[in-house]
Structures are given as structure tokens and as C-alpha cells.
């Protein structure tokens, strides 16, 4: 067994607290155009609205609950909004620093957070599991279970860890395949192991991100549910009880909220105990391409300044590039849309970020009317909707929080960093 160093959670907590205090003092009450760019901007009002929409699954369906993913924002403030408005007490985290930040915060002491799930390292997960009501890890390989059992034996630990078996519903990134002897053997070992509590199965339909209509996303949802039920039936028929089934990805969960008033969603989700989603709360350009939302629903943008204008080649340079947006793609092409600031009652696209280098982006193929717009003069601030909210957020050291249509900063969030 290979041992890894522990996560320095107390140092990271102190750093974020001190940084937030200084940033709030310096930035709250100022307008976005008074602050450095590029900066990530979160519209708290839209975020709350999206999470409230997610909560309709809990209140509107009979037997399905919600688990929210915090990897997009990696902040206690964002998690609080998700938990309160989506009416759940369960999260998924991607990294140990995320887990420590959430579990060591007042989210747990207040009773708002009771369940947390993660892949990862044994010293840390045993520590974390003692601080929250239910702490689950994912296993999709026998070697991982064997290492966990060896750890328990070597340390004398009598504590049992809650474990999800991650299954592959077609995405191909992680998870075990169906109708496979090794899969069945792992499920039986999990069920019989004296060191774990076998929670159930967990799927993630990440391939649903390719949806380009609400109907396509709905079909991905139906398929994910069908595959999850097939896994359950396969295990049960071979003597392995499955008591809990969790499915989800933002497009498939968006399909639930989009169609639940028109279709028998309880039937579609029969035997599905939980759905989980991450980008749902913030959304982005890629999610708008699925047809399950509009730019009115996107809570995240990147504030940039016009660095230069080139009328002869019909382009504009902005001070945000790959390190502000990431290089994730979207069906619309390019790396982001510049929102027209002159339109107040709707959302219209002023230009597209067609190329990026490390620190700069280029708006190309602009006509004379667009080039002459006062919003595109050197030094002016523009807001760009990024392709992928999760990776764009990961590019920034802190987030500027605004509300409704205002450009005045009301809070600053400092996200968790590291692994």
C-alpha cells in the first residue's frame, strides 16, 4: 500500500478566511468596472433561482431526492445556497480540500449538511467520516477495496465506510461494466466485506453533455435510468441486494425539471432513489446549447476589459484568455459569448470570443456597426459567458458576487484550491 501525505486543511481554512476578509473590505460596494480584470462574476440571484428549480424534484416527485455537486464553485457560500434552495442535505465533492472545507464549516454544525460523497485517500476519509452523519466513497475496482481492507486491518480500525459501487452507464470515464464477472465479484465482495457498508450503485451520464435539445437530454435520462435498473436487476438476480440507486448529470437532471409537469416523471425515475448534478446551479454556454435553458439562467460570467481594437482586421482584443475561460469547447464554437450590456430586459449576444491565447482573447469577424459600439472601446468592461462553468471557475482565485441586474459587488467568495 502506498501512503500519501495528509491534506493541510487547517492551513487552507486559515488562508481562505484571511483572504476573504481582506477582499470583502476592499471590493464589496464597488462596481465591477472599478476592479481588476479578468474576474469571475457570480449572479447570486440567478444561482438561488436555479437551485430552487432543482428543489422542485424533491417537493414534486414521490421517491427521489437530490444530491448537489460542489466542484463547480468549491465554496462554502455556494454550497449553502445549493443545500438551502435545493432542499437537500447531501453533497458530492471532487477533492479532499473540498470535503474538509464543507465538513469543517458550519454547514455540518448547523445540520444543513449531513451526507458527503467522494473518491480518495484512507487517512483523510476516515477522519472526515467521523465529522458528518454519512460519508460515502466510490469504488469501482477490487484493488481499491483490498487496499481499504488492508488499511483497516493494519490500523485496527473498526469503523465501516459507506461505499457506492460506481457503474458505467455509457460515459466510459469511470465505473464498472454490466454483465461482467469481475463486476459481479466486486459487488459481492462489497456486500460481504466486514469493513464497508454497501450503500448501492452510482452512475454519471457525462455523455449527456452532447445533448443539443431538451428531447435529446430526456432520452439520455431515460437511458441512464434504464441502465441503472439493469445493473440493479443484474446484481439482485445474482444474490447481491441493492438498496439505493443514484443517477445524474446536469443535462439529464435539467430534463427532469423541464418535463416533470408534462410527463410521468415518477414512472421514468421508478426505483431511482437519488439524482445528482453539479453545473445545474450555475449553467454555462454549453448547457444553453442543450436547449434546457437560456442565457437568463446562467449565473456565471467572466468580466474582461477591452485591451485593443483593430478596425482594419475587424477584431477586438480582451484581457481574458485561456487562463480566464479555460479551453473547453461548446457546440456554438469559440470560447465564450460577450453579452450585450446595452440590452437590459433580455440577453443578447454582442460578439463571440473566437480565439484565445494564455492571457488574451480575440473577438473576430465584427462588422462596422459592432466595432463602433461604445461598449467595445479600449478600457471598457465586457461580460463573457464561458463554455464550461466548472473549468472557468477553477481558473480564478476568488469570485465577485452580484445580485439581479446590478454590477455592484455584494460579496467575495474564496474557493477551495488544491487536491
mmCIF file of C-alpha atoms in Angstrom:
data_model
loop_
_atom_site.group_PDB
_atom_site.id
_atom_site.type_symbol
_atom_site.label_atom_id
_atom_site.label_comp_id
_atom_site.label_asym_id
_atom_site.label_seq_id
_atom_site.Cartn_x
_atom_site.Cartn_y
_atom_site.Cartn_z
ATOM 1 C CA UNK A 1 0.000 0.000 0.000
ATOM 2 C CA UNK A 2 1.274 3.499 -0.886
ATOM 3 C CA UNK A 3 0.707 6.145 1.809
ATOM 4 C CA UNK A 4 0.188 9.795 0.911
ATOM 5 C CA UNK A 5 0.585 12.947 2.915
ATOM 6 C CA UNK A 6 -2.460 14.328 4.702
ATOM 7 C CA UNK A 7 -4.436 17.312 3.481
ATOM 8 C CA UNK A 8 -3.316 20.521 5.312
ATOM 9 C CA UNK A 9 -6.888 21.565 5.948
ATOM 10 C CA UNK A 10 -6.311 23.959 8.860
ATOM 11 C CA UNK A 11 -3.750 25.954 6.893
ATOM 12 C CA UNK A 12 -6.063 26.153 3.889
ATOM 13 C CA UNK A 13 -9.028 27.216 6.041
ATOM 14 C CA UNK A 14 -6.986 29.993 7.648
ATOM 15 C CA UNK A 15 -5.765 31.180 4.253
ATOM 16 C CA UNK A 16 -9.279 31.396 2.797
ATOM 17 C CA UNK A 17 -10.667 33.165 5.864
ATOM 18 C CA UNK A 18 -7.939 35.784 5.897
ATOM 19 C CA UNK A 19 -8.129 36.308 2.156
ATOM 20 C CA UNK A 20 -11.906 36.687 2.179
ATOM 21 C CA UNK A 21 -11.768 39.257 4.986
ATOM 22 C CA UNK A 22 -9.325 41.414 3.045
ATOM 23 C CA UNK A 23 -11.119 41.072 -0.283
ATOM 24 C CA UNK A 24 -14.543 41.871 1.169
ATOM 25 C CA UNK A 25 -13.139 45.001 2.803
ATOM 26 C CA UNK A 26 -11.541 46.122 -0.452
ATOM 27 C CA UNK A 27 -14.167 45.143 -3.011
ATOM 28 C CA UNK A 28 -17.695 44.980 -1.584
ATOM 29 C CA UNK A 29 -19.685 48.079 -2.568
ATOM 30 C CA UNK A 30 -17.602 48.780 -5.659
ATOM 31 C CA UNK A 31 -18.760 48.347 -9.239
ATOM 32 C CA UNK A 32 -17.248 45.687 -11.441
ATOM 33 C CA UNK A 33 -15.575 48.237 -13.698
ATOM 34 C CA UNK A 34 -13.674 49.605 -10.685
ATOM 35 C CA UNK A 35 -11.955 46.258 -10.087
ATOM 36 C CA UNK A 36 -9.190 44.308 -11.765
ATOM 37 C CA UNK A 37 -9.969 42.066 -14.702
ATOM 38 C CA UNK A 38 -10.335 39.354 -15.692
ATOM 39 C CA UNK A 39 -12.546 38.362 -12.754
ATOM 40 C CA UNK A 40 -15.144 35.662 -12.320
ATOM 41 C CA UNK A 41 -18.598 37.053 -11.540
ATOM 42 C CA UNK A 42 -21.451 35.111 -9.935
ATOM 43 C CA UNK A 43 -25.016 36.382 -10.006
ATOM 44 C CA UNK A 44 -26.340 35.176 -6.662
ATOM 45 C CA UNK A 45 -29.970 35.802 -7.600
ATOM 46 C CA UNK A 46 -29.771 33.524 -10.639
ATOM 47 C CA UNK A 47 -27.877 30.921 -8.629
ATOM 48 C CA UNK A 48 -30.621 30.849 -5.996
ATOM 49 C CA UNK A 49 -33.303 30.626 -8.682
ATOM 50 C CA UNK A 50 -31.593 27.668 -10.348
ATOM 51 C CA UNK A 51 -31.216 25.844 -7.037
ATOM 52 C CA UNK A 52 -34.875 26.462 -6.209
ATOM 53 C CA UNK A 53 -35.779 24.886 -9.559
ATOM 54 C CA UNK A 54 -33.653 21.889 -8.619
ATOM 55 C CA UNK A 55 -35.523 21.633 -5.327
ATOM 56 C CA UNK A 56 -38.774 21.031 -7.202
ATOM 57 C CA UNK A 57 -37.572 17.475 -7.758
ATOM 58 C CA UNK A 58 -37.630 16.884 -4.012
ATOM 59 C CA UNK A 59 -41.024 18.505 -3.496
ATOM 60 C CA UNK A 60 -42.683 17.413 -6.741
ATOM 61 C CA UNK A 61 -41.684 13.764 -7.013
ATOM 62 C CA UNK A 62 -42.592 10.918 -4.689
ATOM 63 C CA UNK A 63 -39.416 8.984 -4.000
ATOM 64 C CA UNK A 64 -36.443 10.863 -5.496
ATOM 65 C CA UNK A 65 -34.048 13.070 -3.570
ATOM 66 C CA UNK A 66 -31.281 15.454 -4.666
ATOM 67 C CA UNK A 67 -27.530 15.414 -4.133
ATOM 68 C CA UNK A 68 -25.662 18.566 -5.211
ATOM 69 C CA UNK A 69 -22.101 18.683 -6.507
ATOM 70 C CA UNK A 70 -19.862 21.463 -5.174
ATOM 71 C CA UNK A 71 -16.966 21.044 -7.626
ATOM 72 C CA UNK A 72 -18.094 23.982 -9.803
ATOM 73 C CA UNK A 73 -17.680 26.673 -7.168
ATOM 74 C CA UNK A 74 -15.727 24.864 -4.413
ATOM 75 C CA UNK A 75 -17.026 27.304 -1.788
ATOM 76 C CA UNK A 76 -18.967 27.053 1.444
ATOM 77 C CA UNK A 77 -21.109 30.028 0.406
ATOM 78 C CA UNK A 78 -22.124 28.337 -2.837
ATOM 79 C CA UNK A 79 -22.817 25.038 -1.079
ATOM 80 C CA UNK A 80 -25.078 26.782 1.430
ATOM 81 C CA UNK A 81 -27.188 28.248 -1.381
ATOM 82 C CA UNK A 82 -27.380 24.846 -3.075
ATOM 83 C CA UNK A 83 -28.379 22.965 0.076
ATOM 84 C CA UNK A 84 -30.933 25.515 1.283
ATOM 85 C CA UNK A 85 -32.649 26.145 -2.039
ATOM 86 C CA UNK A 86 -32.471 22.624 -3.461
ATOM 87 C CA UNK A 87 -33.828 21.314 -0.134
ATOM 88 C CA UNK A 88 -31.229 18.618 0.413
ATOM 89 C CA UNK A 89 -28.565 17.740 2.967
ATOM 90 C CA UNK A 90 -26.291 15.746 0.616
ATOM 91 C CA UNK A 91 -23.282 16.809 -1.462
ATOM 92 C CA UNK A 92 -20.686 15.280 -3.756
ATOM 93 C CA UNK A 93 -17.127 16.611 -3.709
ATOM 94 C CA UNK A 94 -14.273 16.051 -6.153
ATOM 95 C CA UNK A 95 -11.300 16.762 -3.905
ATOM 96 C CA UNK A 96 -10.307 16.301 -0.290
ATOM 97 C CA UNK A 97 -9.851 20.045 0.315
ATOM 98 C CA UNK A 98 -13.462 20.485 -0.824
ATOM 99 C CA UNK A 99 -14.564 17.805 1.629
ATOM 100 C CA UNK A 100 -12.646 19.340 4.530
ATOM 101 C CA UNK A 101 -13.886 22.855 3.747
ATOM 102 C CA UNK A 102 -17.540 21.790 3.642
ATOM 103 C CA UNK A 103 -17.491 19.347 6.561
ATOM 104 C CA UNK A 104 -15.409 21.599 8.853
ATOM 105 C CA UNK A 105 -17.725 24.560 8.217
ATOM 106 C CA UNK A 106 -20.960 25.496 9.942
ATOM 107 C CA UNK A 107 -22.819 23.614 7.212
ATOM 108 C CA UNK A 108 -22.449 20.480 9.343
ATOM 109 C CA UNK A 109 -22.734 22.059 12.794
ATOM 110 C CA UNK A 110 -25.996 23.724 11.740
ATOM 111 C CA UNK A 111 -27.385 20.449 10.392
ATOM 112 C CA UNK A 112 -27.604 21.736 6.825
ATOM 113 C CA UNK A 113 -25.052 19.182 5.565
ATOM 114 C CA UNK A 114 -25.386 15.539 6.638
ATOM 115 C CA UNK A 115 -24.073 13.473 3.733
ATOM 116 C CA UNK A 116 -20.896 13.782 1.663
ATOM 117 C CA UNK A 117 -19.503 11.529 -1.065
ATOM 118 C CA UNK A 118 -16.010 11.317 -2.604
ATOM 119 C CA UNK A 119 -13.377 9.029 -4.113
ATOM 120 C CA UNK A 120 -9.981 9.079 -2.249
ATOM 121 C CA UNK A 121 -7.376 8.543 0.447
ATOM 122 C CA UNK A 122 -7.960 6.437 3.536
ATOM 123 C CA UNK A 123 -6.390 8.551 6.314
ATOM 124 C CA UNK A 124 -8.430 11.543 5.230
ATOM 125 C CA UNK A 125 -11.690 9.745 4.604
ATOM 126 C CA UNK A 126 -11.675 8.033 7.991
ATOM 127 C CA UNK A 127 -11.050 11.414 9.596
ATOM 128 C CA UNK A 128 -13.837 13.057 7.587
ATOM 129 C CA UNK A 129 -16.272 10.204 8.177
ATOM 130 C CA UNK A 130 -16.240 10.960 11.903
ATOM 131 C CA UNK A 131 -17.417 14.534 11.342
ATOM 132 C CA UNK A 132 -20.570 14.052 9.256
ATOM 133 C CA UNK A 133 -23.599 11.786 9.619
ATOM 134 C CA UNK A 134 -22.952 9.833 6.415
ATOM 135 C CA UNK A 135 -19.706 9.844 4.454
ATOM 136 C CA UNK A 136 -19.580 7.774 1.259
ATOM 137 C CA UNK A 137 -16.751 6.863 -1.078
ATOM 138 C CA UNK A 138 -16.880 5.417 -4.592
ATOM 139 C CA UNK A 139 -15.203 2.141 -5.513
ATOM 140 C CA UNK A 140 -15.071 0.602 -8.991
ATOM 141 C CA UNK A 141 -12.042 -1.664 -8.652
ATOM 142 C CA UNK A 142 -11.317 -4.666 -6.474
ATOM 143 C CA UNK A 143 -7.791 -3.412 -5.773
ATOM 144 C CA UNK A 144 -9.254 -0.346 -4.073
ATOM 145 C CA UNK A 145 -11.430 -2.469 -1.800
ATOM 146 C CA UNK A 146 -8.474 -4.709 -0.972
ATOM 147 C CA UNK A 147 -6.349 -1.671 -0.098
ATOM 148 C CA UNK A 148 -9.134 -0.345 2.139
ATOM 149 C CA UNK A 149 -9.426 -3.686 3.922
ATOM 150 C CA UNK A 150 -5.643 -3.837 4.379
ATOM 151 C CA UNK A 151 -5.690 -0.317 5.831
ATOM 152 C CA UNK A 152 -8.419 -1.265 8.308
ATOM 153 C CA UNK A 153 -6.526 -4.364 9.395
ATOM 154 C CA UNK A 154 -3.183 -2.562 9.760
ATOM 155 C CA UNK A 155 -4.679 0.303 11.788
ATOM 156 C CA UNK A 156 -7.122 -1.815 13.768
ATOM 157 C CA UNK A 157 -9.983 0.402 12.653
ATOM 158 C CA UNK A 158 -13.420 -0.971 13.488
ATOM 159 C CA UNK A 159 -15.259 1.798 11.649
ATOM 160 C CA UNK A 160 -17.108 0.804 8.482
ATOM 161 C CA UNK A 161 -17.077 3.115 5.486
ATOM 162 C CA UNK A 162 -20.163 3.667 3.355
ATOM 163 C CA UNK A 163 -19.392 2.709 -0.254
ATOM 164 C CA UNK A 164 -21.102 3.335 -3.582
ATOM 165 C CA UNK A 165 -20.221 0.985 -6.438
ATOM 166 C CA UNK A 166 -19.741 3.267 -9.418
ATOM 167 C CA UNK A 167 -21.174 1.747 -12.591
ATOM 168 C CA UNK A 168 -20.734 2.807 -16.212
ATOM 169 C CA UNK A 169 -23.956 3.834 -17.946
ATOM 170 C CA UNK A 170 -22.240 4.681 -21.246
ATOM 171 C CA UNK A 171 -19.950 7.619 -20.455
ATOM 172 C CA UNK A 172 -16.819 5.461 -20.349
ATOM 173 C CA UNK A 173 -14.823 7.628 -17.919
ATOM 174 C CA UNK A 174 -15.170 5.532 -14.776
ATOM 175 C CA UNK A 175 -17.323 2.771 -13.387
ATOM 176 C CA UNK A 176 -17.676 -0.972 -13.895
ATOM 177 C CA UNK A 177 -19.380 -2.568 -16.943
ATOM 178 C CA UNK A 178 -22.579 -4.578 -16.734
ATOM 179 C CA UNK A 179 -22.835 -8.376 -17.194
ATOM 180 C CA UNK A 180 -19.193 -8.857 -16.316
ATOM 181 C CA UNK A 181 -17.818 -11.495 -13.947
ATOM 182 C CA UNK A 182 -15.359 -9.047 -12.375
ATOM 183 C CA UNK A 183 -18.167 -6.556 -11.787
ATOM 184 C CA UNK A 184 -20.278 -9.172 -10.066
ATOM 185 C CA UNK A 185 -17.325 -10.387 -7.994
ATOM 186 C CA UNK A 186 -16.640 -6.830 -6.805
ATOM 187 C CA UNK A 187 -20.297 -6.282 -5.895
ATOM 188 C CA UNK A 188 -20.307 -9.494 -3.866
ATOM 189 C CA UNK A 189 -17.091 -8.537 -2.097
ATOM 190 C CA UNK A 190 -18.524 -5.121 -1.236
ATOM 191 C CA UNK A 191 -21.687 -6.708 0.083
ATOM 192 C CA UNK A 192 -19.750 -9.211 2.214
ATOM 193 C CA UNK A 193 -16.835 -7.060 3.377
ATOM 194 C CA UNK A 194 -16.684 -6.546 7.155
ATOM 195 C CA UNK A 195 -15.108 -3.121 6.623
ATOM 196 C CA UNK A 196 -17.739 -1.385 4.465
ATOM 197 C CA UNK A 197 -21.453 -0.681 4.319
ATOM 198 C CA UNK A 198 -22.505 -1.233 0.728
ATOM 199 C CA UNK A 199 -24.723 1.805 0.033
ATOM 200 C CA UNK A 200 -25.742 0.985 -3.547
ATOM 201 C CA UNK A 201 -24.872 1.973 -7.116
ATOM 202 C CA UNK A 202 -23.995 5.351 -8.595
ATOM 203 C CA UNK A 203 -23.952 6.415 -12.258
ATOM 204 C CA UNK A 204 -22.945 9.594 -14.078
ATOM 205 C CA UNK A 205 -24.221 10.249 -17.612
ATOM 206 C CA UNK A 206 -21.457 12.657 -18.568
ATOM 207 C CA UNK A 207 -22.015 11.872 -22.248
ATOM 208 C CA UNK A 208 -25.374 13.667 -21.979
ATOM 209 C CA UNK A 209 -23.400 16.910 -22.289
ATOM 210 C CA UNK A 210 -23.535 16.342 -26.038
ATOM 211 C CA UNK A 211 -27.315 16.929 -25.973
ATOM 212 C CA UNK A 212 -28.442 19.727 -28.257
ATOM 213 C CA UNK A 213 -32.140 19.687 -27.411
ATOM 214 C CA UNK A 214 -34.374 19.012 -24.453
ATOM 215 C CA UNK A 215 -35.704 15.879 -26.159
ATOM 216 C CA UNK A 216 -32.164 14.505 -26.554
ATOM 217 C CA UNK A 217 -31.441 15.159 -22.875
ATOM 218 C CA UNK A 218 -34.680 13.381 -21.965
ATOM 219 C CA UNK A 219 -33.577 10.316 -23.939
ATOM 220 C CA UNK A 220 -30.235 10.326 -22.124
ATOM 221 C CA UNK A 221 -32.159 10.452 -18.835
ATOM 222 C CA UNK A 222 -34.366 7.514 -19.798
ATOM 223 C CA UNK A 223 -31.346 5.506 -20.920
ATOM 224 C CA UNK A 224 -29.405 6.269 -17.741
ATOM 225 C CA UNK A 225 -32.366 5.169 -15.620
ATOM 226 C CA UNK A 226 -32.808 2.003 -17.678
ATOM 227 C CA UNK A 227 -29.120 1.094 -17.393
ATOM 228 C CA UNK A 228 -29.117 1.749 -13.650
ATOM 229 C CA UNK A 229 -32.120 -0.543 -13.242
ATOM 230 C CA UNK A 230 -30.402 -3.190 -15.380
ATOM 231 C CA UNK A 231 -27.384 -3.059 -13.075
ATOM 232 C CA UNK A 232 -29.633 -3.360 -10.037
ATOM 233 C CA UNK A 233 -31.505 -6.334 -11.504
ATOM 234 C CA UNK A 234 -28.243 -7.998 -12.536
ATOM 235 C CA UNK A 235 -26.866 -7.761 -9.023
ATOM 236 C CA UNK A 236 -30.102 -8.745 -7.285
ATOM 237 C CA UNK A 237 -30.596 -11.778 -9.539
ATOM 238 C CA UNK A 238 -27.113 -12.908 -8.540
ATOM 239 C CA UNK A 239 -27.726 -12.588 -4.827
ATOM 240 C CA UNK A 240 -26.406 -9.066 -4.188
ATOM 241 C CA UNK A 241 -29.035 -6.745 -2.645
ATOM 242 C CA UNK A 242 -29.073 -3.137 -3.924
ATOM 243 C CA UNK A 243 -30.859 -0.739 -1.600
ATOM 244 C CA UNK A 244 -30.022 2.611 -3.207
ATOM 245 C CA UNK A 245 -29.599 3.867 -6.793
ATOM 246 C CA UNK A 246 -28.144 7.308 -7.612
ATOM 247 C CA UNK A 247 -28.040 8.703 -11.166
ATOM 248 C CA UNK A 248 -27.414 12.062 -12.754
ATOM 249 C CA UNK A 249 -25.665 14.722 -14.797
ATOM 250 C CA UNK A 250 -26.762 18.302 -15.339
ATOM 251 C CA UNK A 251 -28.485 17.733 -18.740
ATOM 252 C CA UNK A 252 -30.391 14.681 -17.503
ATOM 253 C CA UNK A 253 -31.423 16.390 -14.264
ATOM 254 C CA UNK A 254 -32.408 19.510 -16.241
ATOM 255 C CA UNK A 255 -34.597 17.217 -18.328
ATOM 256 C CA UNK A 256 -36.365 16.118 -15.135
ATOM 257 C CA UNK A 257 -37.261 19.686 -14.183
ATOM 258 C CA UNK A 258 -38.177 20.569 -17.784
ATOM 259 C CA UNK A 259 -40.574 17.665 -18.296
ATOM 260 C CA UNK A 260 -41.876 16.845 -14.810
ATOM 261 C CA UNK A 261 -45.054 18.888 -15.326
ATOM 262 C CA UNK A 262 -45.785 17.192 -18.672
ATOM 263 C CA UNK A 263 -44.633 13.577 -18.268
ATOM 264 C CA UNK A 264 -44.999 10.915 -15.603
ATOM 265 C CA UNK A 265 -41.535 11.556 -14.165
ATOM 266 C CA UNK A 266 -42.190 9.316 -11.175
ATOM 267 C CA UNK A 267 -42.525 6.442 -13.647
ATOM 268 C CA UNK A 268 -39.392 7.412 -15.585
ATOM 269 C CA UNK A 269 -37.490 7.595 -12.291
ATOM 270 C CA UNK A 270 -39.050 4.457 -10.791
ATOM 271 C CA UNK A 271 -36.616 2.691 -8.454
ATOM 272 C CA UNK A 272 -34.203 5.664 -8.705
ATOM 273 C CA UNK A 273 -33.610 6.935 -5.186
ATOM 274 C CA UNK A 274 -31.446 9.976 -5.923
ATOM 275 C CA UNK A 275 -30.334 12.290 -8.719
ATOM 276 C CA UNK A 276 -27.176 14.382 -8.610
ATOM 277 C CA UNK A 277 -25.990 17.392 -10.597
ATOM 278 C CA UNK A 278 -23.213 19.963 -10.450
ATOM 279 C CA UNK A 279 -23.300 22.553 -13.244
ATOM 280 C CA UNK A 280 -27.086 22.844 -12.809
ATOM 281 C CA UNK A 281 -26.720 25.651 -10.289
ATOM 282 C CA UNK A 282 -24.525 27.883 -12.470
ATOM 283 C CA UNK A 283 -25.001 26.706 -16.061
ATOM 284 C CA UNK A 284 -22.887 27.952 -18.970
ATOM 285 C CA UNK A 285 -22.748 28.279 -22.736
ATOM 286 C CA UNK A 286 -22.520 24.532 -23.242
ATOM 287 C CA UNK A 287 -25.601 23.900 -21.106
ATOM 288 C CA UNK A 288 -27.591 26.513 -23.028
ATOM 289 C CA UNK A 289 -26.753 24.536 -26.185
ATOM 290 C CA UNK A 290 -28.770 21.612 -24.799
ATOM 291 C CA UNK A 291 -31.952 23.672 -25.179
ATOM 292 C CA UNK A 292 -32.760 23.219 -21.493
ATOM 293 C CA UNK A 293 -32.183 26.843 -20.527
ATOM 294 C CA UNK A 294 -31.342 30.301 -21.800
ATOM 295 C CA UNK A 295 -28.623 32.812 -21.043
ATOM 296 C CA UNK A 296 -31.048 34.280 -18.481
ATOM 297 C CA UNK A 297 -30.374 31.133 -16.461
ATOM 298 C CA UNK A 298 -26.560 31.393 -16.494
ATOM 299 C CA UNK A 299 -25.267 32.599 -13.129
ATOM 300 C CA UNK A 300 -21.591 32.840 -14.088
ATOM 301 C CA UNK A 301 -19.593 35.178 -16.316
ATOM 302 C CA UNK A 302 -16.065 36.499 -16.693
ATOM 303 C CA UNK A 303 -15.543 40.262 -16.527
ATOM 304 C CA UNK A 304 -12.872 41.404 -19.004
ATOM 305 C CA UNK A 305 -11.643 44.693 -20.414
ATOM 306 C CA UNK A 306 -11.148 45.762 -23.973
ATOM 307 C CA UNK A 307 -7.380 45.824 -24.425
ATOM 308 C CA UNK A 308 -7.230 46.953 -28.058
ATOM 309 C CA UNK A 309 -9.357 47.466 -31.179
ATOM 310 C CA UNK A 310 -8.212 46.590 -34.719
ATOM 311 C CA UNK A 311 -10.617 48.106 -37.209
ATOM 312 C CA UNK A 312 -8.544 47.018 -40.203
ATOM 313 C CA UNK A 313 -8.884 43.347 -39.318
ATOM 314 C CA UNK A 314 -12.321 43.717 -37.720
ATOM 315 C CA UNK A 315 -11.295 42.340 -34.347
ATOM 316 C CA UNK A 316 -11.060 43.301 -30.681
ATOM 317 C CA UNK A 317 -8.584 42.107 -28.046
ATOM 318 C CA UNK A 318 -9.746 41.448 -24.474
ATOM 319 C CA UNK A 319 -7.632 40.793 -21.373
ATOM 320 C CA UNK A 320 -9.117 37.350 -20.719
ATOM 321 C CA UNK A 321 -7.729 34.244 -22.367
ATOM 322 C CA UNK A 322 -7.316 30.538 -21.687
ATOM 323 C CA UNK A 323 -6.395 31.211 -18.054
ATOM 324 C CA UNK A 324 -9.675 33.072 -17.558
ATOM 325 C CA UNK A 325 -12.067 30.843 -19.522
ATOM 326 C CA UNK A 326 -10.222 27.505 -19.996
ATOM 327 C CA UNK A 327 -10.077 25.921 -23.451
ATOM 328 C CA UNK A 328 -13.175 23.780 -23.093
ATOM 329 C CA UNK A 329 -15.282 23.719 -26.227
ATOM 330 C CA UNK A 330 -19.013 24.147 -26.817
ATOM 331 C CA UNK A 331 -21.290 23.304 -29.756
ATOM 332 C CA UNK A 332 -21.556 27.015 -30.628
ATOM 333 C CA UNK A 333 -17.807 27.168 -31.341
ATOM 334 C CA UNK A 334 -15.337 29.593 -29.848
ATOM 335 C CA UNK A 335 -14.678 30.120 -26.150
ATOM 336 C CA UNK A 336 -17.452 32.384 -24.903
ATOM 337 C CA UNK A 337 -20.129 34.923 -25.745
ATOM 338 C CA UNK A 338 -19.870 38.619 -24.936
ATOM 339 C CA UNK A 339 -23.235 39.722 -23.590
ATOM 340 C CA UNK A 340 -24.621 42.987 -24.940
ATOM 341 C CA UNK A 341 -24.632 45.384 -21.927
ATOM 342 C CA UNK A 342 -26.993 47.793 -23.685
ATOM 343 C CA UNK A 343 -29.877 45.305 -23.575
ATOM 344 C CA UNK A 344 -31.418 45.344 -20.098
ATOM 345 C CA UNK A 345 -34.677 43.383 -20.423
ATOM 346 C CA UNK A 346 -33.257 40.474 -22.404
ATOM 347 C CA UNK A 347 -29.956 38.723 -23.083
ATOM 348 C CA UNK A 348 -28.399 39.331 -26.482
ATOM 349 C CA UNK A 349 -25.021 38.334 -27.847
ATOM 350 C CA UNK A 350 -22.715 41.175 -28.825
ATOM 351 C CA UNK A 351 -19.771 39.098 -30.037
ATOM 352 C CA UNK A 352 -18.035 35.738 -29.730
ATOM 353 C CA UNK A 353 -14.585 35.019 -28.276
ATOM 354 C CA UNK A 354 -13.249 33.155 -31.297
ATOM 355 C CA UNK A 355 -9.598 32.664 -30.304
ATOM 356 C CA UNK A 356 -7.639 32.587 -27.032
ATOM 357 C CA UNK A 357 -4.013 32.675 -26.047
ATOM 358 C CA UNK A 358 -2.808 32.338 -22.455
ATOM 359 C CA UNK A 359 -3.824 35.810 -21.253
ATOM 360 C CA UNK A 360 -5.888 37.265 -24.104
ATOM 361 C CA UNK A 361 -8.978 36.571 -26.165
ATOM 362 C CA UNK A 362 -9.934 37.825 -29.607
ATOM 363 C CA UNK A 363 -13.367 38.853 -30.863
ATOM 364 C CA UNK A 364 -13.213 38.394 -34.630
ATOM 365 C CA UNK A 365 -15.314 38.991 -37.749
ATOM 366 C CA UNK A 366 -17.028 42.053 -36.298
ATOM 367 C CA UNK A 367 -18.977 44.345 -38.623
ATOM 368 C CA UNK A 368 -18.503 48.115 -38.641
ATOM 369 C CA UNK A 369 -21.609 48.732 -36.549
ATOM 370 C CA UNK A 370 -20.377 46.411 -33.796
ATOM 371 C CA UNK A 371 -16.846 47.789 -33.925
ATOM 372 C CA UNK A 372 -18.169 51.315 -33.425
ATOM 373 C CA UNK A 373 -20.163 50.370 -30.313
ATOM 374 C CA UNK A 374 -19.131 52.403 -27.247
ATOM 375 C CA UNK A 375 -19.098 49.179 -25.211
ATOM 376 C CA UNK A 376 -16.113 47.989 -27.261
ATOM 377 C CA UNK A 377 -13.859 50.974 -26.736
ATOM 378 C CA UNK A 378 -10.482 50.427 -25.134
ATOM 379 C CA UNK A 379 -10.779 50.152 -21.344
ATOM 380 C CA UNK A 380 -14.487 49.277 -21.315
ATOM 381 C CA UNK A 381 -15.717 46.275 -19.333
ATOM 382 C CA UNK A 382 -17.461 43.357 -21.020
ATOM 383 C CA UNK A 383 -19.019 40.216 -19.513
ATOM 384 C CA UNK A 384 -18.316 36.871 -21.176
ATOM 385 C CA UNK A 385 -20.373 33.701 -20.679
ATOM 386 C CA UNK A 386 -17.809 30.858 -20.651
ATOM 387 C CA UNK A 387 -18.243 27.463 -22.300
ATOM 388 C CA UNK A 388 -17.880 25.437 -19.101
ATOM 389 C CA UNK A 389 -18.633 26.929 -15.700
ATOM 390 C CA UNK A 390 -16.603 24.366 -13.724
ATOM 391 C CA UNK A 391 -13.299 24.871 -15.513
ATOM 392 C CA UNK A 392 -13.774 28.627 -15.863
ATOM 393 C CA UNK A 393 -14.354 28.928 -12.106
ATOM 394 C CA UNK A 394 -11.227 26.849 -11.441
ATOM 395 C CA UNK A 395 -9.171 29.487 -13.247
ATOM 396 C CA UNK A 396 -9.905 32.201 -10.675
ATOM 397 C CA UNK A 397 -8.557 32.876 -7.188
ATOM 398 C CA UNK A 398 -11.804 34.471 -5.976
ATOM 399 C CA UNK A 399 -15.312 35.267 -7.218
ATOM 400 C CA UNK A 400 -17.111 38.611 -7.275
ATOM 401 C CA UNK A 401 -20.758 38.209 -6.270
ATOM 402 C CA UNK A 402 -23.516 40.478 -7.587
ATOM 403 C CA UNK A 403 -27.309 40.351 -7.461
ATOM 404 C CA UNK A 404 -30.046 40.728 -10.070
ATOM 405 C CA UNK A 405 -29.079 43.286 -12.744
ATOM 406 C CA UNK A 406 -26.693 45.233 -10.524
ATOM 407 C CA UNK A 407 -22.953 45.485 -11.179
ATOM 408 C CA UNK A 408 -22.194 46.319 -7.539
ATOM 409 C CA UNK A 409 -20.235 43.667 -5.643
ATOM 410 C CA UNK A 410 -22.125 42.379 -2.585
ATOM 411 C CA UNK A 411 -19.738 39.606 -1.523
ATOM 412 C CA UNK A 412 -16.479 37.889 -2.438
ATOM 413 C CA UNK A 413 -16.088 34.112 -2.293
ATOM 414 C CA UNK A 414 -12.709 32.415 -1.960
ATOM 415 C CA UNK A 415 -12.935 28.847 -3.317
ATOM 416 C CA UNK A 416 -11.034 25.798 -2.160
ATOM 417 C CA UNK A 417 -7.877 25.058 -4.092
ATOM 418 C CA UNK A 418 -5.672 22.002 -4.472
ATOM 419 C CA UNK A 419 -6.205 18.263 -4.313
#
